[in-house]
Short mmCIF file of C-alpha atoms and ligand atoms in Angstrom, two decimals:
data_model
loop_
_atom_site.label_atom_id
_atom_site.label_comp_id
_atom_site.label_asym_id
_atom_site.label_seq_id
_atom_site.Cartn_x
_atom_site.Cartn_y
_atom_site.Cartn_z
CA UNK F 1 -24.67 15.44 -30.33
CA UNK F 2 -21.17 14.21 -31.36
CA UNK F 3 -22.12 10.69 -29.97
CA UNK F 4 -24.39 10.30 -33.07
CA UNK F 5 -21.45 10.74 -35.32
CA UNK F 6 -18.82 8.86 -33.37
CA UNK F 7 -17.98 6.23 -35.84
CA UNK F 8 -17.42 8.90 -38.51
CA UNK F 9 -15.41 11.03 -36.03
CA UNK F 10 -13.11 8.23 -35.15
CA UNK F 11 -12.72 7.26 -38.84
CA UNK F 12 -11.65 10.60 -39.69
CA UNK F 13 -9.34 10.94 -36.64
CA UNK F 14 -7.64 7.65 -37.53
CA UNK F 15 -7.14 8.60 -41.23
CA UNK F 16 -5.30 11.78 -39.96
CA UNK F 17 -3.30 9.83 -37.29
CA UNK F 18 -2.13 7.07 -39.76
CA UNK F 19 -0.25 9.73 -41.71
CA UNK F 20 2.02 10.48 -38.80
CA UNK F 21 5.51 9.50 -39.66
CA UNK F 22 7.88 7.55 -37.34
CA UNK F 23 10.77 9.52 -37.65
CA UNK F 24 13.52 10.77 -35.23
CA UNK F 25 16.03 13.72 -35.08
CA UNK F 26 19.40 14.11 -33.23
CA UNK F 27 21.21 17.57 -32.99
CA UNK F 28 24.27 16.19 -31.15
CA UNK F 29 24.46 12.53 -32.72
CA UNK F 30 24.11 11.29 -28.99
CA UNK F 31 20.30 11.96 -28.02
CA UNK F 32 17.36 11.89 -30.12
CA UNK F 33 13.73 12.94 -30.24
CA UNK F 34 11.13 10.97 -31.76
CA UNK F 35 7.72 11.12 -33.12
CA UNK F 36 5.35 8.06 -33.92
CA UNK F 37 1.75 7.11 -34.73
CA UNK F 38 0.08 5.89 -31.56
CA UNK F 39 -1.46 2.88 -33.50
CA UNK F 40 0.62 -0.30 -33.31
CA UNK F 41 3.34 1.66 -31.36
CA UNK F 42 6.06 -0.74 -30.23
CA UNK F 43 8.68 1.75 -28.71
CA UNK F 44 8.31 1.53 -24.97
CA UNK F 45 10.57 3.33 -22.47
CA UNK F 46 13.84 1.18 -22.11
CA UNK F 47 13.04 -0.50 -25.55
CA UNK F 48 15.53 -0.72 -28.47
CA UNK F 49 14.86 0.86 -31.97
CA UNK F 50 16.55 1.23 -35.34
CA UNK F 51 16.97 4.69 -36.69
CA UNK F 52 17.79 4.72 -40.59
CA UNK F 53 18.41 7.31 -43.18
CA UNK F 54 20.74 7.70 -46.30
CA UNK F 55 23.85 7.76 -44.15
CA UNK F 56 23.11 4.52 -42.32
CA UNK F 57 21.60 2.67 -39.37
CA UNK F 58 22.00 3.31 -35.69
CA UNK F 59 20.83 1.53 -32.79
CA UNK F 60 18.99 3.61 -30.30
CA UNK F 61 17.36 3.19 -26.85
CA UNK F 62 14.13 4.95 -26.12
CA UNK F 63 14.10 6.47 -22.66
CA UNK F 64 10.72 8.31 -22.22
CA UNK F 65 7.43 8.18 -24.10
CA UNK F 66 4.54 10.55 -24.00
CA UNK F 67 1.17 11.28 -25.46
CA UNK F 68 0.62 14.62 -27.39
CA UNK F 69 -2.57 15.89 -28.37
CA UNK F 70 -3.03 18.45 -31.43
CA UNK F 71 -5.95 20.14 -32.74
CA UNK F 72 -5.89 19.13 -36.41
CA UNK F 73 -9.31 20.31 -38.03
CA UNK F 74 -12.85 21.26 -37.26
CA UNK F 75 -15.65 19.26 -38.44
CA UNK F 76 -19.26 19.98 -38.47
CA UNK F 77 -22.58 17.97 -39.20
CA UNK F 78 -25.89 19.80 -40.59
CA UNK F 79 -28.83 19.55 -38.09
CA UNK F 80 -31.47 17.08 -39.40
CA UNK F 81 -34.97 16.34 -38.24
CA UNK F 82 -34.83 17.11 -34.46
CA UNK F 83 -31.28 16.98 -34.23
CA UNK F 84 -29.26 20.31 -33.92
CA UNK F 85 -26.01 20.94 -35.93
CA UNK F 86 -22.93 19.63 -34.54
CA UNK F 87 -19.48 21.20 -34.67
CA UNK F 88 -16.41 19.75 -33.21
CA UNK F 89 -12.47 19.86 -33.22
CA UNK F 90 -10.57 16.68 -34.16
CA UNK F 91 -7.78 16.25 -31.98
CA UNK F 92 -5.15 14.04 -33.15
CA UNK F 93 -2.78 12.04 -30.87
CA UNK F 94 0.70 11.63 -31.42
CA UNK F 95 3.58 9.58 -29.51
CA UNK F 96 6.51 11.84 -28.65
CA UNK F 97 9.58 10.67 -26.91
CA UNK F 98 13.41 10.82 -26.14
CA UNK F 99 16.09 8.33 -26.36
CA UNK F 100 19.95 8.01 -26.65
CA UNK F 101 22.01 6.51 -29.56
CA UNK F 102 23.82 3.40 -28.73
CA UNK F 103 25.65 2.69 -31.95
CA UNK F 104 26.59 4.62 -35.12
CA UNK F 105 29.14 7.15 -36.41
CA UNK F 106 28.06 9.86 -33.70
CA UNK F 107 26.91 12.25 -36.52
CA UNK F 108 23.78 14.18 -35.90
CA UNK F 109 20.72 13.42 -38.29
CA UNK F 110 17.51 14.70 -39.22
CA UNK F 111 14.24 12.90 -39.78
CA UNK F 112 15.74 9.30 -39.74
CA UNK F 113 13.01 6.54 -40.07
CA UNK F 114 12.51 4.90 -36.60
CA UNK F 115 11.13 1.46 -36.09
CA UNK F 116 11.43 -1.26 -33.09
CA UNK F 117 14.96 -2.91 -33.41
CA UNK F 118 14.68 -6.79 -33.84
CA UNK F 119 16.20 -8.88 -30.97
CA UNK F 120 18.69 -10.18 -33.33
CA UNK F 121 19.81 -6.43 -33.95
CA UNK F 122 20.25 -5.80 -30.16
CA UNK F 123 22.09 -9.10 -29.84
CA UNK F 124 24.39 -8.30 -32.49
CA UNK F 125 25.27 -4.85 -30.81
CA UNK F 126 25.66 -6.31 -27.35
CA UNK F 127 28.17 -8.78 -28.76
CA UNK F 128 30.13 -6.29 -30.69
CA UNK F 129 30.89 -4.52 -27.22
CA UNK F 130 31.51 -7.50 -25.30
CA UNK F 131 35.38 -6.99 -24.81
CA UNK F 132 37.65 -9.16 -23.12
CA UNK F 133 36.69 -8.87 -19.59
CA UNK F 134 34.54 -11.85 -18.09
CA UNK F 135 30.88 -11.69 -18.66
CA UNK F 136 28.49 -12.56 -16.10
CA UNK F 137 25.28 -14.10 -17.79
CA UNK F 138 22.58 -13.11 -15.15
CA UNK F 139 19.38 -13.07 -17.22
CA UNK F 140 17.69 -11.62 -20.51
CA UNK F 141 16.66 -8.36 -21.71
CA UNK F 142 12.97 -7.80 -20.78
CA UNK F 143 12.49 -5.50 -24.15
CA UNK F 144 14.23 -7.95 -26.77
CA UNK F 145 12.94 -11.16 -25.75
CA UNK F 146 15.40 -14.18 -25.69
CA UNK F 147 18.44 -11.91 -25.82
CA UNK F 148 20.74 -12.98 -23.04
CA UNK F 149 22.25 -10.01 -20.85
CA UNK F 150 25.53 -10.20 -19.10
CA UNK F 151 27.18 -8.07 -16.56
CA UNK F 152 30.62 -6.82 -17.09
CA UNK F 153 32.65 -8.35 -14.45
CA UNK F 154 34.96 -5.64 -14.41
CA UNK F 155 32.30 -3.14 -13.24
CA UNK F 156 32.61 -4.88 -9.68
CA UNK F 157 35.67 -2.55 -9.07
CA UNK F 158 32.95 0.01 -8.14
CA UNK F 159 30.38 -0.11 -5.20
CA UNK F 160 26.89 -1.33 -6.09
CA UNK F 161 23.57 -0.56 -4.77
CA UNK F 162 20.85 -3.53 -5.00
CA UNK F 163 17.41 -2.47 -3.96
CA UNK F 164 13.91 -3.33 -4.20
CA UNK F 165 10.73 -3.53 -2.14
CA UNK F 166 10.41 -6.73 0.06
CA UNK F 167 9.50 -9.80 -2.24
CA UNK F 168 10.67 -8.17 -5.38
CA UNK F 169 13.16 -10.92 -5.74
CA UNK F 170 16.47 -9.06 -4.44
CA UNK F 171 18.13 -11.81 -2.59
CA UNK F 172 17.18 -14.22 -5.23
CA UNK F 173 18.71 -12.13 -7.87
CA UNK F 174 21.82 -11.02 -5.91
CA UNK F 175 22.41 -14.85 -5.52
CA UNK F 176 22.29 -14.90 -9.42
CA UNK F 177 24.79 -12.46 -9.61
CA UNK F 178 27.28 -13.84 -6.79
CA UNK F 179 26.91 -17.31 -8.50
CA UNK F 180 28.11 -15.99 -11.73
CA UNK F 181 30.97 -13.90 -10.12
CA UNK F 182 32.25 -17.10 -8.24
CA UNK F 183 31.91 -19.12 -11.53
CA UNK F 184 33.35 -16.55 -13.88
CA UNK F 185 36.09 -14.65 -11.84
CA UNK F 186 38.52 -14.89 -9.28
CA UNK F 187 37.08 -12.19 -6.90
CA UNK F 188 36.85 -13.13 -3.20
CA UNK F 189 33.21 -12.54 -1.57
CA UNK F 190 32.37 -11.96 1.97
CA UNK F 191 28.63 -12.14 2.46
CA UNK F 192 26.89 -10.31 5.62
CA UNK F 193 23.72 -12.44 5.62
CA UNK F 194 21.37 -11.32 8.10
CA UNK F 195 18.49 -13.69 7.01
CA UNK F 196 20.47 -16.82 6.55
CA UNK F 197 19.63 -16.49 2.79
CA UNK F 198 22.78 -17.90 1.70
CA UNK F 199 23.13 -20.66 3.99
CA UNK F 200 22.96 -23.24 1.39
CA UNK F 201 25.21 -21.50 -1.11
CA UNK F 202 27.39 -24.67 -1.47
CA UNK F 203 24.46 -27.10 -2.54
CA UNK F 204 23.61 -27.14 -6.03
CA UNK F 205 19.84 -27.15 -7.25
CA UNK F 206 18.39 -30.28 -8.64
CA UNK F 207 17.22 -28.92 -11.96
CA UNK F 208 20.60 -27.32 -12.93
CA UNK F 209 22.25 -28.78 -16.06
CA UNK F 210 25.22 -31.44 -15.26
CA UNK F 211 28.11 -29.28 -16.62
CA UNK F 212 27.25 -26.19 -14.37
CA UNK F 213 26.40 -28.48 -11.31
CA UNK F 214 29.71 -30.17 -11.91
CA UNK F 215 31.51 -26.61 -11.88
CA UNK F 216 29.48 -25.46 -8.85
CA UNK F 217 30.46 -28.72 -6.95
CA UNK F 218 34.08 -28.23 -7.90
CA UNK F 219 33.79 -24.51 -6.48
CA UNK F 220 31.69 -25.51 -3.19
CA UNK F 221 34.78 -26.52 -1.30
CA UNK F 222 35.86 -23.03 -1.25
CA UNK F 223 32.65 -21.62 0.08
CA UNK F 224 33.04 -21.27 4.07
CA UNK F 225 29.64 -20.79 5.40
CA UNK F 226 29.57 -20.01 9.09
CA UNK F 227 26.41 -20.22 11.05
CA UNK F 228 25.87 -19.75 14.92
CA UNK F 229 24.65 -23.47 15.17
CA UNK F 230 26.58 -25.04 12.13
CA UNK F 231 29.57 -27.44 12.02
CA UNK F 232 31.63 -24.24 10.96
CA UNK F 233 30.67 -21.94 13.82
CA UNK F 234 30.25 -18.23 13.37
CA UNK F 235 32.37 -16.94 16.29
CA UNK F 236 34.99 -14.21 17.26
CA UNK F 237 37.64 -13.76 20.02
CA UNK F 238 37.54 -10.97 22.43
CA UNK F 239 41.06 -10.09 21.92
CA UNK F 240 40.45 -9.56 18.14
CA UNK F 241 38.13 -6.94 18.78
CA UNK F 242 39.42 -3.34 18.93
CA UNK F 243 39.14 -0.94 21.96
CA UNK F 244 36.33 1.08 20.39
CA UNK F 245 34.38 -2.04 19.50
CA UNK F 246 34.79 -3.58 23.03
CA UNK F 247 33.61 -0.39 24.57
CA UNK F 248 30.68 -0.22 22.25
CA UNK F 249 29.86 -3.64 22.97
CA UNK F 250 30.04 -2.87 26.94
CA UNK F 251 28.07 0.22 26.18
CA UNK F 252 30.66 2.37 27.88
CA UNK F 253 30.61 6.05 27.30
CA UNK F 254 34.04 7.64 27.80
CA UNK F 255 32.54 10.53 29.70
CA UNK F 256 29.30 9.24 31.36
CA UNK F 257 31.07 6.01 32.45
CA UNK F 258 34.59 7.33 32.85
CA UNK F 259 35.56 5.00 35.86
CA UNK F 260 34.50 1.86 33.95
CA UNK F 261 35.98 3.03 30.62
CA UNK F 262 39.27 3.61 32.35
CA UNK F 263 39.24 0.43 33.93
CA UNK F 264 38.70 -1.18 30.48
CA UNK F 265 41.38 0.75 29.08
CA UNK F 266 43.91 -0.24 31.88
CA UNK F 267 43.02 -3.92 31.38
CA UNK F 268 43.56 -3.75 27.63
CA UNK F 269 46.83 -2.00 28.32
CA UNK F 270 48.05 -4.44 30.90
CA UNK F 271 47.12 -7.88 29.28
CA UNK F 272 44.58 -7.78 26.50
CA UNK F 273 42.17 -10.50 28.09
CA UNK F 274 41.64 -13.34 25.82
CA UNK F 275 38.17 -14.02 26.98
CA UNK F 276 35.33 -12.28 29.20
CA UNK F 277 36.04 -14.72 32.02
CA UNK F 278 39.73 -13.39 32.12
CA UNK F 279 38.53 -9.85 31.95
CA UNK F 280 36.01 -10.52 34.83
CA UNK F 281 38.60 -12.38 36.90
CA UNK F 282 41.08 -9.54 36.37
CA UNK F 283 38.57 -7.24 37.84
CA UNK F 284 37.50 -9.36 40.65
CA UNK F 285 39.57 -7.94 43.68
CA UNK F 286 37.62 -4.79 43.50
CA UNK F 287 34.19 -6.47 42.73
CA UNK F 288 34.41 -4.18 39.59
CA UNK F 289 31.46 -2.48 38.20
CA UNK F 290 32.75 -3.47 34.92
CA UNK F 291 32.40 -7.08 35.85
CA UNK F 292 28.97 -6.53 36.81
CA UNK F 293 28.30 -4.73 33.72
CA UNK F 294 29.35 -7.75 31.61
CA UNK F 295 27.42 -10.10 33.63
CA UNK F 296 23.98 -7.82 33.83
CA UNK F 297 24.43 -7.45 29.85
CA UNK F 298 24.73 -11.17 29.48
CA UNK F 299 27.72 -10.71 27.09
CA UNK F 300 29.64 -13.51 28.87
CA UNK F 301 26.77 -15.84 28.02
CA UNK F 302 26.84 -14.86 24.24
CA UNK F 303 27.21 -17.69 21.79
CA UNK F 304 29.38 -15.67 19.38
CA UNK F 305 32.49 -16.22 21.48
CA UNK F 306 34.99 -18.75 20.03
CA UNK F 307 35.85 -20.02 23.42
CA UNK F 308 38.03 -23.36 23.44
CA UNK F 309 36.84 -25.01 20.31
CA UNK F 310 35.62 -22.37 17.71
CA UNK F 311 37.83 -21.00 14.92
CA UNK F 312 37.29 -17.27 14.67
CA UNK F 313 35.99 -16.00 11.64
CA UNK F 314 38.06 -12.84 11.67
CA UNK F 315 41.28 -15.17 11.47
CA UNK F 316 40.18 -16.83 8.13
CA UNK F 317 38.91 -13.62 6.63
CA UNK F 318 40.67 -13.30 3.25
CA UNK F 319 42.23 -16.73 3.58
CA UNK F 320 43.44 -17.38 -0.24
CA UNK F 321 41.81 -20.86 -0.06
CA UNK F 322 38.38 -19.43 0.68
CA UNK F 323 36.67 -18.09 -2.45
CA UNK F 324 33.62 -17.02 -0.58
CA UNK F 325 32.60 -16.64 3.22
CA UNK F 326 28.95 -16.54 4.17
CA UNK F 327 28.37 -15.02 7.51
CA UNK F 328 25.15 -16.45 8.44
CA UNK F 329 24.05 -13.45 11.01
CA UNK F 330 20.55 -14.68 11.16
CA UNK F 331 21.76 -17.75 12.98
CA UNK F 332 22.99 -15.87 15.95
CA UNK F 333 20.82 -15.43 19.01
CA UNK F 334 20.89 -11.62 19.23
CA UNK F 335 20.83 -8.50 17.20
CA UNK F 336 23.97 -7.26 19.19
CA UNK F 337 25.92 -10.60 18.57
CA UNK F 338 25.13 -9.83 14.67
CA UNK F 339 26.01 -6.33 14.84
CA UNK F 340 29.20 -7.32 16.60
CA UNK F 341 30.31 -9.68 13.86
CA UNK F 342 29.41 -6.95 11.23
CA UNK F 343 31.38 -4.40 13.00
CA UNK F 344 34.40 -6.76 13.76
CA UNK F 345 34.54 -7.94 10.07
CA UNK F 346 34.11 -4.52 8.37
CA UNK F 347 36.70 -3.23 10.82
CA UNK F 348 39.05 -6.02 10.06
CA UNK F 349 38.76 -5.77 6.53
CA UNK F 350 39.51 -1.83 6.68
CA UNK F 351 42.53 -2.45 9.09
CA UNK F 352 43.78 -4.81 6.45
CA UNK F 353 43.43 -2.66 3.58
CA UNK F 354 47.01 -2.25 2.85
CA UNK F 355 47.13 -5.86 1.76
CA UNK F 356 45.20 -4.46 -1.28
CA UNK F 357 43.56 -7.96 -1.85
CA UNK F 358 40.37 -7.36 -3.79
CA UNK F 359 37.22 -8.47 -1.99
CA UNK F 360 33.51 -7.89 -2.64
CA UNK F 361 31.83 -7.29 0.63
CA UNK F 362 28.05 -8.05 0.46
CA UNK F 363 25.97 -6.29 2.69
CA UNK F 364 22.29 -7.65 2.60
CA UNK F 365 19.35 -6.07 4.60
CA UNK F 366 21.89 -3.04 4.65
CA UNK F 367 19.33 -0.97 6.54
CA UNK F 368 19.78 -3.18 9.55
CA UNK F 369 23.58 -3.56 9.14
CA UNK F 370 24.57 0.16 8.41
CA UNK F 371 21.29 2.23 9.00
CA UNK F 372 21.15 5.94 8.85
CA UNK F 373 20.01 6.01 12.45
CA UNK F 374 21.96 3.24 14.24
CA UNK F 375 19.88 1.99 17.31
CA UNK F 376 23.16 1.02 19.35
CA UNK F 377 26.73 1.84 19.73
CA UNK F 378 28.08 -1.34 17.90
CA UNK F 379 25.66 -0.73 14.90
CA UNK F 380 26.97 2.76 14.75
CA UNK F 381 30.47 1.55 14.33
CA UNK F 382 29.59 -1.09 11.77
CA UNK F 383 27.89 1.95 10.04
CA UNK F 384 30.91 4.05 10.29
CA UNK F 385 33.25 1.51 9.11
CA UNK F 386 30.80 0.83 5.91
CA UNK F 387 30.77 4.59 5.35
CA UNK F 388 34.67 4.95 5.32
CA UNK F 389 34.94 1.57 3.02
CA UNK F 390 32.48 3.32 0.71
CA UNK F 391 34.52 6.57 0.55
CA UNK F 392 38.10 5.22 0.36
CA UNK F 393 37.77 1.47 0.10
CA UNK F 394 37.72 1.16 -3.69
CA UNK F 395 41.51 2.11 -4.26
CA UNK F 396 42.33 -0.69 -1.79
CA UNK F 397 40.23 -3.22 -3.50
CA UNK F 398 37.44 -3.19 -0.89
CA UNK F 399 33.96 -3.19 -3.00
CA UNK F 400 30.72 -2.87 -1.51
CA UNK F 401 27.50 -4.52 -2.77
CA UNK F 402 24.82 -3.10 -0.52
CA UNK F 403 21.23 -4.58 -0.52
CA UNK F 404 18.15 -3.27 0.88
CA UNK F 405 14.29 -2.94 0.53
CA UNK F 406 14.56 0.48 2.71
CA UNK F 407 16.80 2.72 0.80
CA UNK F 408 15.87 5.75 3.00
CA UNK F 409 16.99 4.04 6.04
CA UNK F 410 20.62 2.86 4.86
CA UNK F 411 23.29 5.54 5.53
CA UNK F 412 23.17 8.01 2.72
CA UNK F 413 27.03 8.45 2.43
CA UNK F 414 27.14 4.60 1.45
CA UNK F 415 24.56 4.69 -1.24
CA UNK F 416 25.76 7.73 -2.76
CA UNK F 417 29.38 6.28 -3.42
CA UNK F 418 27.68 3.65 -5.54
CA UNK F 419 28.45 3.47 -9.12
CA UNK F 420 26.35 0.65 -10.09
CA UNK F 421 22.50 0.24 -9.45
CA UNK F 422 20.31 -2.81 -9.72
CA UNK F 423 16.65 -1.57 -8.96
CA UNK F 424 13.96 -4.16 -8.77
CA UNK F 425 10.34 -3.55 -7.99
CA UNK F 426 9.64 -0.50 -5.98
CA UNK F 427 6.37 0.82 -5.36
CA UNK F 428 7.15 3.65 -3.01
CA UNK F 429 7.53 6.89 -5.04
CA UNK F 430 9.25 8.46 -2.26
CA UNK F 431 12.04 5.80 -1.97
CA UNK F 432 12.40 5.82 -5.73
CA UNK F 433 13.06 9.66 -5.81
CA UNK F 434 15.59 9.04 -2.76
CA UNK F 435 17.46 6.49 -5.09
CA UNK F 436 17.19 8.91 -8.06
CA UNK F 437 18.54 11.65 -6.27
CA UNK F 438 21.59 9.76 -4.68
CA UNK F 439 22.33 7.99 -8.00
CA UNK F 440 22.05 10.47 -10.71
CA UNK F 441 23.47 8.25 -13.53
CA UNK F 442 20.35 6.12 -13.55
CA UNK F 443 17.84 7.37 -16.21
CA UNK F 444 14.96 9.15 -14.44
CA UNK F 445 12.18 7.75 -16.91
CA UNK F 446 13.46 4.24 -16.58
CA UNK F 447 13.82 4.24 -12.82
CA UNK F 448 10.14 5.60 -12.60
CA UNK F 449 8.90 2.25 -14.41
CA UNK F 450 10.12 0.33 -11.26
CA UNK F 451 6.73 0.74 -9.80
CA UNK F 452 5.42 -1.63 -12.27
CA UNK F 453 8.28 -4.34 -12.38
CA UNK F 454 7.32 -8.00 -11.81
CA UNK F 455 9.12 -10.36 -9.66
CA UNK F 456 12.63 -11.00 -10.75
CA UNK F 457 12.74 -7.68 -13.15
CA UNK F 458 15.16 -4.90 -12.77
CA UNK F 459 16.66 -1.89 -14.20
CA UNK F 460 20.67 -2.05 -14.16
CA UNK F 461 22.88 0.94 -14.67
CA UNK F 462 26.39 1.92 -14.01
CA UNK F 463 29.90 0.32 -14.91
CA UNK F 464 28.57 -3.25 -14.70
CA UNK F 465 26.05 -2.73 -17.56
CA UNK F 466 26.89 -1.80 -21.09
CA UNK F 467 23.81 0.59 -20.99
CA UNK F 468 20.94 1.12 -18.55
CA UNK F 469 18.92 -1.90 -19.31
CA UNK F 470 15.47 -3.34 -18.20
CA UNK F 471 16.33 -7.11 -17.54
CA UNK F 472 14.87 -10.15 -16.19
CA UNK F 473 17.10 -12.23 -13.92
CA UNK F 474 17.65 -15.92 -14.79
CA UNK F 475 17.65 -19.10 -12.37
CA UNK F 476 19.79 -19.75 -9.56
CA UNK F 477 22.32 -22.37 -9.36
CA UNK F 478 22.59 -22.96 -5.88
CA UNK F 479 19.86 -23.57 -3.17
CA UNK F 480 18.18 -20.52 -1.57
CA UNK F 481 18.40 -20.61 2.29
CA UNK F 482 15.89 -19.04 4.65
CA UNK F 483 12.98 -18.77 2.38
CA UNK F 484 9.52 -17.21 2.88
CA UNK F 485 7.03 -19.08 5.30
CA UNK F 486 4.91 -21.19 3.15
CA UNK F 487 1.46 -19.73 2.78
CA UNK F 488 -0.28 -23.10 3.53
CA UNK F 489 -2.48 -21.46 6.14
CA UNK F 490 -4.36 -19.52 3.15
CA UNK F 491 -5.76 -22.67 1.42
CA UNK F 492 -9.20 -23.51 1.96
CA UNK F 493 -10.10 -26.23 4.42
N1 LIG O 1 13.93 -14.92 -10.69
C1 LIG O 1 13.10 -15.72 -10.01
N2 LIG O 1 12.78 -16.87 -10.37
C2 LIG O 1 12.02 -17.51 -9.67
N3 LIG O 1 11.67 -17.32 -8.34
C3 LIG O 1 11.97 -16.19 -7.79
C4 LIG O 1 12.78 -15.22 -8.85
N4 LIG O 1 13.19 -14.19 -7.83
C5 LIG O 1 12.66 -14.40 -6.46
N5 LIG O 1 12.00 -15.41 -6.67
C6 LIG O 1 11.29 -15.96 -5.36
O1 LIG O 1 10.40 -14.93 -4.97
C7 LIG O 1 10.52 -15.00 -3.56
C8 LIG O 1 10.95 -13.60 -3.10
O2 LIG O 1 12.22 -13.34 -3.61
P1 LIG O 1 13.36 -12.71 -2.64
O3 LIG O 1 13.36 -13.51 -1.31
O4 LIG O 1 14.57 -12.84 -3.33
O5 LIG O 1 12.69 -11.26 -2.40
P2 LIG O 1 13.37 -10.18 -1.51
O6 LIG O 1 13.31 -9.03 -2.53
O7 LIG O 1 14.59 -10.45 -1.22
O8 LIG O 1 12.46 -10.04 -0.31
P3 LIG O 1 12.89 -9.45 1.07
O9 LIG O 1 12.99 -7.92 0.99
O10 LIG O 1 11.53 -9.79 1.90
O11 LIG O 1 14.18 -10.04 1.61
C9 LIG O 1 11.33 -16.31 -3.20
O12 LIG O 1 10.63 -17.20 -2.69
C10 LIG O 1 12.21 -16.41 -4.34
O13 LIG O 1 12.29 -17.67 -4.56
MG1 LIG O 2 15.72 -10.69 0.75
#
């Protein structure tokens, strides 16, 4: 039995495995293949390596690693006493992998020595490529401990897809990114916030260092937070909504409801009623079906109307004095009202595209705001606007940042237009495969690692990152809104 000789077998095998060299070869100077002994291996996918030979040193990043087993020898033991003779093959295990070259002269090389890069080496390389554009410090490299990682602010002139399963830390990390954009750049931001997660974005956290806190307080005046029940009310005016949106809100189909649709059209042609009351009054003489529809749907009782006192959010959209507008959709009474505001805001930004004023449009919980299968006509319109902005908005300075835990439920034509990816923990293989298919610039092997990310960990790739990097997000400056329900009920009695 081999079991009787296990220690000897192991000793033989390790003496062979110890002789495996840690070397790498590149035929094109851009990618490399490596082999290394398994013992003490410290080259995880996403990690950094130094490749050295007589021609110099290059920094590389390992993208994938696997175990390879090869038959190396045959061994045998004589039988003794009752024990039979034993023969066995020794299989030796080698780590093999692939990676990309991050720095160096771009020349091919053969059998360069490879070792893990030190955090200092990685940091020095990052500093070299920092350039002149604003850097947004968002956290640190997970595989080069202590090395800060910053986004390239210029990368936000592309659309960004931000995803991860529920509780992976998306909204928190999104907050970290938005705070840095507000602190370090002049980009205007509009946030569609279905969960009221940014309702306290103007309040600084107690633990923040004083210089940063002071900078945040100076910014806070330019943060306009609109809530259904807040001092600055989240509201719109009927006359600002286009014909299509009004018809969608009234659930009017141009063919099935041709009488009422024609009545709405002629009302809008004649006088553009400023309020629903005015619209109902205008239809009174004929006890119109349209008036009944408005009443029966309860639209005239929605809290989202500006009425006499409210200042419409559409009027102040893009106001140069406002750096960031938070639209707290979660504070509205119904899904229809939230969808109406989303559709109106996206439609208005698109209509004003000719102004070419750069704005980052953040859509959190995008699977509800612009889903692949919209449940109603208003959401379908919001989705259509988002798709158009995704396809054509960039040249007008309309940049999307789309955040979700359900990538398969977001309209595909929005995701596929994204050139930046921030991927947090995602346990679902099918969600990951979907993201990988739509965003092929993200290295597949690193993408697969997202199943084991911890809270606050992410893969970032695209124009906003110097290279596809595994990072850990840092701390927020402003208070979180909403928040999860406290799990006090779980403590023992
Ligand atoms: N980097 C971090 N440091 C400390 N706490 C964090 C960090 N990231 C997230 N959290 C906390 O973890 C919890 C979940 O985070 P978050 O709400 O951002 O997740 P999410 O992915 O947006 O979830 P959902 O999909 O349900 O909205 C929150 O209570 C948040 O405060
Ligand atoms: Mg969230």
